[in-house]
Each structure stands twice: as structure tokens, then as C-alpha cells.
Amino acid sequence: MKPKLLLFDLGGVLIEVATTELHLLGGKDKSDVELWETWLTCPAVQLYEAGKISDGEFARGVLDAFSSAIPSEEFLQSFTAWPLGFYGGMTDLLRRLRRHYKLAYLSNSNPLHYPRFQREWQLDGYFDYHFASYKMGHVKPHAEIYQAVLATLPYSAQEIFFVDDNRLNVEMARSLGFQAEIVRGPEELLSVLASAEIATGI
């Protein structure tokens, strides 16, 4: 089925995220993929990005989970700066895609990153629908956040094409009937869109 709506994860798909600090937390011997899966499943991260704990509780929980001695305030300052901005060419791509499809994002986000997305990059202006986890009370990869998205959108899961850089998130989306693919960075995104015969031109 041809999709009617394209649903994007943000970090690692459209927005570049620095991984240097994550490697300092989680170990330089691990790959980015391994570290992001560890991060995604960390209880403090899940609670924070579901809007259920404070900045300070988040910092303490992450630092304990990763056995890090970094001071909490230093970690929070560093964490706020992790998102670096849209990958090159992504805003133009979104403008082109929007001529053919409705666009939405579904992001595990938080009170430190999300305001930057709006203030610095005018994120919402590129999308028709906006789903930020900490405002929804749920996080990926749990089924509840996808169900909340479906309850809001005028499309079935089968009419939605979802891309995310994390295997766990994509597997859950597929289990609920979404068309879903793993994408890490702009080159993979363009390749996946082409394979799915999703129009990216005028």
C-alpha cells in the first residue's frame, strides 16, 4: 500500500546528534548502535522522556546507570547541546516530500532538547503533525506511544511509513501494522525512500 503519511524519528534520522559524550558515559569500546540501545532502554531516560521526572532526577539516574562520576550539572549542560541541527539537505527534502504526503514526527524528546528544536530550527514548520514523547507521557519503543499517534491521526497504521534509527522502535511499529524501516542518517533515508518508491521530487 502506498503511504499517505510519512512519520519521522528526529535524532539520527533528520537531526544530527553528537555521540562523543555518550561514548564518555557508556564506553569507547561500544558502537553507536549499542550505546543508543542502552540509552533508549535506560529507566531514567524513559521516565524523563515520558515527562515523569525532573532534570535533576534524570541526571542522577543516567549517571548511576552508566556508573559515571560526571557532576549532574555538567552532564545536563552537555546533554542539552547533543542535538547539532538538521543534517544537510534535510529541510529541502522535507519541503519536497510535503508536496506529495502529509508529514509527521514522533520523537523521544525532553524539556531540554525540544525547545531548542523550535527556537533554533523552527522544527514544527516542516510537519503537519507533531508528537514529542515528554508531552505525550509515553516513549518509544512501547506500544502505547504508537497507539496514541494512531488515535490522533486520520490514517491507519498501514497508511503510515515510519523511519527510525533504532531497531527496537522499528520492530514495535511493524508489529502494530506500520510500514517501518531503520534509517541512520541522510544517505540511508534517501535510499530507503527510493526503495519504497516514495516521491522525493517536485
PDB file of C-alpha atoms in Angstrom:
ATOM      1  CA  MET A   1       0.000   0.000   0.000  1.00  0.00           C
ATOM      2  CA  LYS A   2       1.271   3.465  -0.892  1.00  0.00           C
ATOM      3  CA  PRO A   3       1.646   5.541   2.273  1.00  0.00           C
ATOM      4  CA  LYS A   4      -0.350   8.710   2.824  1.00  0.00           C
ATOM      5  CA  LEU A   5       1.701   9.965   5.755  1.00  0.00           C
ATOM      6  CA  LEU A   6       5.443   9.844   6.389  1.00  0.00           C
ATOM      7  CA  LEU A   7       6.363   9.612  10.077  1.00  0.00           C
ATOM      8  CA  PHE A   8       9.909  10.516  11.054  1.00  0.00           C
ATOM      9  CA  ASP A   9      12.052   9.999  14.087  1.00  0.00           C
ATOM     10  CA  LEU A  10      14.236  13.091  14.555  1.00  0.00           C
ATOM     11  CA  GLY A  11      17.611  12.365  16.160  1.00  0.00           C
ATOM     12  CA  GLY A  12      19.809  10.229  13.923  1.00  0.00           C
ATOM     13  CA  VAL A  13      17.380  10.461  11.002  1.00  0.00           C
ATOM     14  CA  LEU A  14      16.796  14.158  10.275  1.00  0.00           C
ATOM     15  CA  ILE A  15      18.776  15.792  13.077  1.00  0.00           C
ATOM     16  CA  GLU A  16      22.432  15.099  13.766  1.00  0.00           C
ATOM     17  CA  VAL A  17      23.215  14.206  17.380  1.00  0.00           C
ATOM     18  CA  ALA A  18      26.714  14.307  18.847  1.00  0.00           C
ATOM     19  CA  THR A  19      27.824  10.947  20.250  1.00  0.00           C
ATOM     20  CA  THR A  20      31.118  11.938  21.895  1.00  0.00           C
ATOM     21  CA  GLU A  21      29.546  12.487  25.311  1.00  0.00           C
ATOM     22  CA  LEU A  22      27.534   9.291  25.037  1.00  0.00           C
ATOM     23  CA  HIS A  23      30.753   7.367  24.457  1.00  0.00           C
ATOM     24  CA  LEU A  24      32.249   9.024  27.537  1.00  0.00           C
ATOM     25  CA  LEU A  25      29.254   7.788  29.515  1.00  0.00           C
ATOM     26  CA  GLY A  26      28.865   4.326  28.036  1.00  0.00           C
ATOM     27  CA  GLY A  27      32.294   3.230  26.952  1.00  0.00           C
ATOM     28  CA  LYS A  28      34.514   3.980  23.982  1.00  0.00           C
ATOM     29  CA  ASP A  29      34.629   0.303  23.011  1.00  0.00           C
ATOM     30  CA  LYS A  30      30.928   0.177  22.118  1.00  0.00           C
ATOM     31  CA  SER A  31      29.396   1.117  18.775  1.00  0.00           C
ATOM     32  CA  ASP A  32      26.945   3.997  18.400  1.00  0.00           C
ATOM     33  CA  VAL A  33      24.163   1.470  17.778  1.00  0.00           C
ATOM     34  CA  GLU A  34      24.934  -0.422  21.006  1.00  0.00           C
ATOM     35  CA  LEU A  35      25.142   2.789  23.017  1.00  0.00           C
ATOM     36  CA  TRP A  36      21.852   4.161  21.685  1.00  0.00           C
ATOM     37  CA  GLU A  37      20.053   0.908  22.512  1.00  0.00           C
ATOM     38  CA  THR A  38      21.477   1.074  26.050  1.00  0.00           C
ATOM     39  CA  TRP A  39      20.404   4.708  26.276  1.00  0.00           C
ATOM     40  CA  LEU A  40      16.929   4.024  24.931  1.00  0.00           C
ATOM     41  CA  THR A  41      16.263   1.291  27.493  1.00  0.00           C
ATOM     42  CA  CYS A  42      17.740   3.148  30.492  1.00  0.00           C
ATOM     43  CA  PRO A  43      14.891   3.600  33.035  1.00  0.00           C
ATOM     44  CA  ALA A  44      15.854   7.208  33.838  1.00  0.00           C
ATOM     45  CA  VAL A  45      15.863   8.121  30.141  1.00  0.00           C
ATOM     46  CA  GLN A  46      12.477   6.509  29.587  1.00  0.00           C
ATOM     47  CA  LEU A  47      10.941   8.278  32.582  1.00  0.00           C
ATOM     48  CA  TYR A  48      12.420  11.642  31.637  1.00  0.00           C
ATOM     49  CA  GLU A  49      11.402  11.475  28.015  1.00  0.00           C
ATOM     50  CA  ALA A  50       7.904  10.474  29.131  1.00  0.00           C
ATOM     51  CA  GLY A  51       7.788  13.706  31.162  1.00  0.00           C
ATOM     52  CA  LYS A  52       7.635  11.907  34.503  1.00  0.00           C
ATOM     53  CA  ILE A  53      10.813  13.013  36.335  1.00  0.00           C
ATOM     54  CA  SER A  54      12.767  16.250  36.747  1.00  0.00           C
ATOM     55  CA  ASP A  55      16.009  17.270  35.086  1.00  0.00           C
ATOM     56  CA  GLY A  56      17.905  16.508  38.280  1.00  0.00           C
ATOM     57  CA  GLU A  57      16.336  13.076  38.737  1.00  0.00           C
ATOM     58  CA  PHE A  58      17.123  12.287  35.112  1.00  0.00           C
ATOM     59  CA  ALA A  59      20.766  13.282  35.502  1.00  0.00           C
ATOM     60  CA  ARG A  60      21.239  11.260  38.677  1.00  0.00           C
ATOM     61  CA  GLY A  61      19.514   8.227  37.156  1.00  0.00           C
ATOM     62  CA  VAL A  62      21.609   8.288  33.980  1.00  0.00           C
ATOM     63  CA  LEU A  63      24.894   8.844  35.807  1.00  0.00           C
ATOM     64  CA  ASP A  64      24.113   5.992  38.197  1.00  0.00           C
ATOM     65  CA  ALA A  65      23.095   3.675  35.335  1.00  0.00           C
ATOM     66  CA  PHE A  66      26.315   4.378  33.449  1.00  0.00           C
ATOM     67  CA  SER A  67      28.456   4.423  36.635  1.00  0.00           C
ATOM     68  CA  SER A  68      29.700   7.897  35.723  1.00  0.00           C
ATOM     69  CA  ALA A  69      31.343  10.387  38.081  1.00  0.00           C
ATOM     70  CA  ILE A  70      30.455  13.415  35.919  1.00  0.00           C
ATOM     71  CA  PRO A  71      28.710  16.088  38.060  1.00  0.00           C
ATOM     72  CA  SER A  72      24.973  16.322  37.350  1.00  0.00           C
ATOM     73  CA  GLU A  73      25.049  19.966  36.241  1.00  0.00           C
ATOM     74  CA  GLU A  74      27.917  19.298  33.876  1.00  0.00           C
ATOM     75  CA  PHE A  75      26.060  16.358  32.377  1.00  0.00           C
ATOM     76  CA  LEU A  76      22.857  18.375  31.879  1.00  0.00           C
ATOM     77  CA  GLN A  77      24.743  21.206  30.197  1.00  0.00           C
ATOM     78  CA  SER A  78      26.455  18.736  27.879  1.00  0.00           C
ATOM     79  CA  PHE A  79      23.244  16.807  27.205  1.00  0.00           C
ATOM     80  CA  THR A  80      21.388  19.976  26.194  1.00  0.00           C
ATOM     81  CA  ALA A  81      23.930  20.500  23.408  1.00  0.00           C
ATOM     82  CA  TRP A  82      23.816  16.936  21.971  1.00  0.00           C
ATOM     83  CA  PRO A  83      21.483  17.824  19.033  1.00  0.00           C
ATOM     84  CA  LEU A  84      23.537  19.684  16.410  1.00  0.00           C
ATOM     85  CA  GLY A  85      20.850  20.613  13.887  1.00  0.00           C
ATOM     86  CA  PHE A  86      19.328  19.230  10.700  1.00  0.00           C
ATOM     87  CA  TYR A  87      21.604  17.150   8.521  1.00  0.00           C
ATOM     88  CA  GLY A  88      22.479  18.969   5.303  1.00  0.00           C
ATOM     89  CA  GLY A  89      19.717  18.886   2.720  1.00  0.00           C
ATOM     90  CA  MET A  90      17.032  17.597   5.077  1.00  0.00           C
ATOM     91  CA  THR A  91      14.886  20.725   5.208  1.00  0.00           C
ATOM     92  CA  ASP A  92      14.785  20.859   1.409  1.00  0.00           C
ATOM     93  CA  LEU A  93      13.853  17.175   1.337  1.00  0.00           C
ATOM     94  CA  LEU A  94      11.013  17.748   3.798  1.00  0.00           C
ATOM     95  CA  ARG A  95       9.670  20.625   1.703  1.00  0.00           C
ATOM     96  CA  ARG A  96       9.666  18.401  -1.398  1.00  0.00           C
ATOM     97  CA  LEU A  97       8.073  15.452   0.373  1.00  0.00           C
ATOM     98  CA  ARG A  98       5.341  17.664   1.766  1.00  0.00           C
ATOM     99  CA  ARG A  99       4.115  18.351  -1.767  1.00  0.00           C
ATOM    100  CA  HIS A 100       3.157  14.687  -2.049  1.00  0.00           C
ATOM    101  CA  TYR A 101       2.476  13.453   1.512  1.00  0.00           C
ATOM    102  CA  LYS A 102       1.410  14.562   4.930  1.00  0.00           C
ATOM    103  CA  LEU A 103       4.418  14.655   7.265  1.00  0.00           C
ATOM    104  CA  ALA A 104       4.721  13.987  10.998  1.00  0.00           C
ATOM    105  CA  TYR A 105       7.458  13.329  13.512  1.00  0.00           C
ATOM    106  CA  LEU A 106       7.491  11.011  16.505  1.00  0.00           C
ATOM    107  CA  SER A 107      10.427  11.779  18.767  1.00  0.00           C
ATOM    108  CA  ASN A 108      11.570  10.624  22.160  1.00  0.00           C
ATOM    109  CA  SER A 109      12.314  14.130  23.341  1.00  0.00           C
ATOM    110  CA  ASN A 110      12.535  16.144  26.542  1.00  0.00           C
ATOM    111  CA  PRO A 111      12.320  19.641  28.042  1.00  0.00           C
ATOM    112  CA  LEU A 112      15.992  20.351  27.338  1.00  0.00           C
ATOM    113  CA  HIS A 113      16.103  19.422  23.645  1.00  0.00           C
ATOM    114  CA  TYR A 114      12.620  20.133  22.335  1.00  0.00           C
ATOM    115  CA  PRO A 115      12.623  23.916  22.935  1.00  0.00           C
ATOM    116  CA  ARG A 116      15.905  24.106  21.004  1.00  0.00           C
ATOM    117  CA  PHE A 117      14.291  22.310  18.073  1.00  0.00           C
ATOM    118  CA  GLN A 118      11.622  25.000  17.911  1.00  0.00           C
ATOM    119  CA  ARG A 119      13.711  28.057  18.730  1.00  0.00           C
ATOM    120  CA  GLU A 120      16.797  27.291  16.655  1.00  0.00           C
ATOM    121  CA  TRP A 121      15.433  25.241  13.755  1.00  0.00           C
ATOM    122  CA  GLN A 122      11.675  26.080  13.605  1.00  0.00           C
ATOM    123  CA  LEU A 123      11.008  22.347  13.564  1.00  0.00           C
ATOM    124  CA  ASP A 124       7.221  22.309  13.535  1.00  0.00           C
ATOM    125  CA  GLY A 125       7.030  24.396  10.380  1.00  0.00           C
ATOM    126  CA  TYR A 126       8.119  21.407   8.291  1.00  0.00           C
ATOM    127  CA  PHE A 127       5.441  18.999   9.568  1.00  0.00           C
ATOM    128  CA  ASP A 128       1.686  18.623   9.639  1.00  0.00           C
ATOM    129  CA  TYR A 129       1.596  16.649  12.905  1.00  0.00           C
ATOM    130  CA  HIS A 130       3.946  16.797  15.886  1.00  0.00           C
ATOM    131  CA  PHE A 131       4.495  14.074  18.502  1.00  0.00           C
ATOM    132  CA  ALA A 132       7.027  14.652  21.288  1.00  0.00           C
ATOM    133  CA  SER A 133       7.206  11.888  23.884  1.00  0.00           C
ATOM    134  CA  TYR A 134       7.525  14.010  27.024  1.00  0.00           C
ATOM    135  CA  LYS A 135       4.296  15.812  26.126  1.00  0.00           C
ATOM    136  CA  MET A 136       2.521  12.501  25.496  1.00  0.00           C
ATOM    137  CA  GLY A 137       3.505  10.638  28.662  1.00  0.00           C
ATOM    138  CA  HIS A 138       4.835   7.680  26.656  1.00  0.00           C
ATOM    139  CA  VAL A 139       8.100   6.766  24.936  1.00  0.00           C
ATOM    140  CA  LYS A 140       9.258   4.554  22.112  1.00  0.00           C
ATOM    141  CA  PRO A 141       9.559   1.596  21.827  1.00  0.00           C
ATOM    142  CA  HIS A 142       6.429   0.994  23.946  1.00  0.00           C
ATOM    143  CA  ALA A 143       3.219   0.285  22.060  1.00  0.00           C
ATOM    144  CA  GLU A 144       1.284   2.997  23.899  1.00  0.00           C
ATOM    145  CA  ILE A 145       3.006   5.858  22.108  1.00  0.00           C
ATOM    146  CA  TYR A 146       2.244   4.406  18.678  1.00  0.00           C
ATOM    147  CA  GLN A 147      -1.359   3.800  19.706  1.00  0.00           C
ATOM    148  CA  ALA A 148      -1.621   7.428  20.835  1.00  0.00           C
ATOM    149  CA  VAL A 149      -0.313   8.541  17.446  1.00  0.00           C
ATOM    150  CA  LEU A 150      -2.888   6.392  15.650  1.00  0.00           C
ATOM    151  CA  ALA A 151      -5.658   7.774  17.854  1.00  0.00           C
ATOM    152  CA  THR A 152      -4.728  11.298  16.723  1.00  0.00           C
ATOM    153  CA  LEU A 153      -4.043  10.785  13.026  1.00  0.00           C
ATOM    154  CA  PRO A 154      -6.748  10.272  10.385  1.00  0.00           C
ATOM    155  CA  TYR A 155      -4.736   7.366   8.938  1.00  0.00           C
ATOM    156  CA  SER A 156      -4.442   3.672   9.647  1.00  0.00           C
ATOM    157  CA  ALA A 157      -1.098   2.127  10.582  1.00  0.00           C
ATOM    158  CA  GLN A 158      -0.908   0.578   7.109  1.00  0.00           C
ATOM    159  CA  GLU A 159      -1.123   4.052   5.526  1.00  0.00           C
ATOM    160  CA  ILE A 160       1.868   5.341   7.522  1.00  0.00           C
ATOM    161  CA  PHE A 161       5.531   4.935   6.543  1.00  0.00           C
ATOM    162  CA  PHE A 162       7.757   5.284   9.628  1.00  0.00           C
ATOM    163  CA  VAL A 163      11.537   5.685   9.747  1.00  0.00           C
ATOM    164  CA  ASP A 164      13.646   5.495  12.905  1.00  0.00           C
ATOM    165  CA  ASP A 165      17.309   4.886  13.654  1.00  0.00           C
ATOM    166  CA  ASN A 166      16.624   2.352  16.388  1.00  0.00           C
ATOM    167  CA  ARG A 167      15.822  -1.301  15.729  1.00  0.00           C
ATOM    168  CA  LEU A 168      13.572  -1.646  18.783  1.00  0.00           C
ATOM    169  CA  ASN A 169      11.378   1.252  17.693  1.00  0.00           C
ATOM    170  CA  VAL A 170      11.008  -0.069  14.167  1.00  0.00           C
ATOM    171  CA  GLU A 171      10.200  -3.599  15.325  1.00  0.00           C
ATOM    172  CA  MET A 172       7.408  -2.319  17.585  1.00  0.00           C
ATOM    173  CA  ALA A 173       5.970  -0.161  14.805  1.00  0.00           C
ATOM    174  CA  ARG A 174       5.947  -3.110  12.417  1.00  0.00           C
ATOM    175  CA  SER A 175       4.217  -5.298  14.996  1.00  0.00           C
ATOM    176  CA  LEU A 176       1.395  -2.732  15.091  1.00  0.00           C
ATOM    177  CA  GLY A 177       0.983  -2.655  11.311  1.00  0.00           C
ATOM    178  CA  PHE A 178       3.067   0.359  10.302  1.00  0.00           C
ATOM    179  CA  GLN A 179       5.267   0.287   7.254  1.00  0.00           C
ATOM    180  CA  ALA A 180       8.594   0.889   9.027  1.00  0.00           C
ATOM    181  CA  GLU A 181      12.294   0.904   8.198  1.00  0.00           C
ATOM    182  CA  ILE A 182      15.542   1.505  10.055  1.00  0.00           C
ATOM    183  CA  VAL A 183      17.320   4.641   8.842  1.00  0.00           C
ATOM    184  CA  ARG A 184      20.553   6.091  10.162  1.00  0.00           C
ATOM    185  CA  GLY A 185      21.423   9.417   8.579  1.00  0.00           C
ATOM    186  CA  PRO A 186      20.503  11.143   5.323  1.00  0.00           C
ATOM    187  CA  GLU A 187      22.086   8.692   2.881  1.00  0.00           C
ATOM    188  CA  GLU A 188      20.156   5.753   4.305  1.00  0.00           C
ATOM    189  CA  LEU A 189      16.992   7.855   4.417  1.00  0.00           C
ATOM    190  CA  LEU A 190      17.217   8.694   0.723  1.00  0.00           C
ATOM    191  CA  SER A 191      17.960   5.054  -0.114  1.00  0.00           C
ATOM    192  CA  VAL A 192      15.000   3.763   1.906  1.00  0.00           C
ATOM    193  CA  LEU A 193      12.628   6.320   0.399  1.00  0.00           C
ATOM    194  CA  ALA A 194      13.769   5.352  -3.093  1.00  0.00           C
ATOM    195  CA  SER A 195      13.345   1.635  -2.363  1.00  0.00           C
ATOM    196  CA  ALA A 196       9.814   2.304  -1.120  1.00  0.00           C
ATOM    197  CA  GLU A 197       9.086   4.350  -4.272  1.00  0.00           C
ATOM    198  CA  ILE A 198       8.312   7.403  -2.186  1.00  0.00           C
ATOM    199  CA  ALA A 199       8.442  10.514  -4.365  1.00  0.00           C
ATOM    200  CA  THR A 200      11.116  12.993  -3.307  1.00  0.00           C
ATOM    201  CA  GLY A 201      10.955  15.371  -6.292  1.00  0.00           C
ATOM    202  CA  ILE A 202       8.696  18.276  -7.176  1.00  0.00           C
TER     203      ILE A 202
END
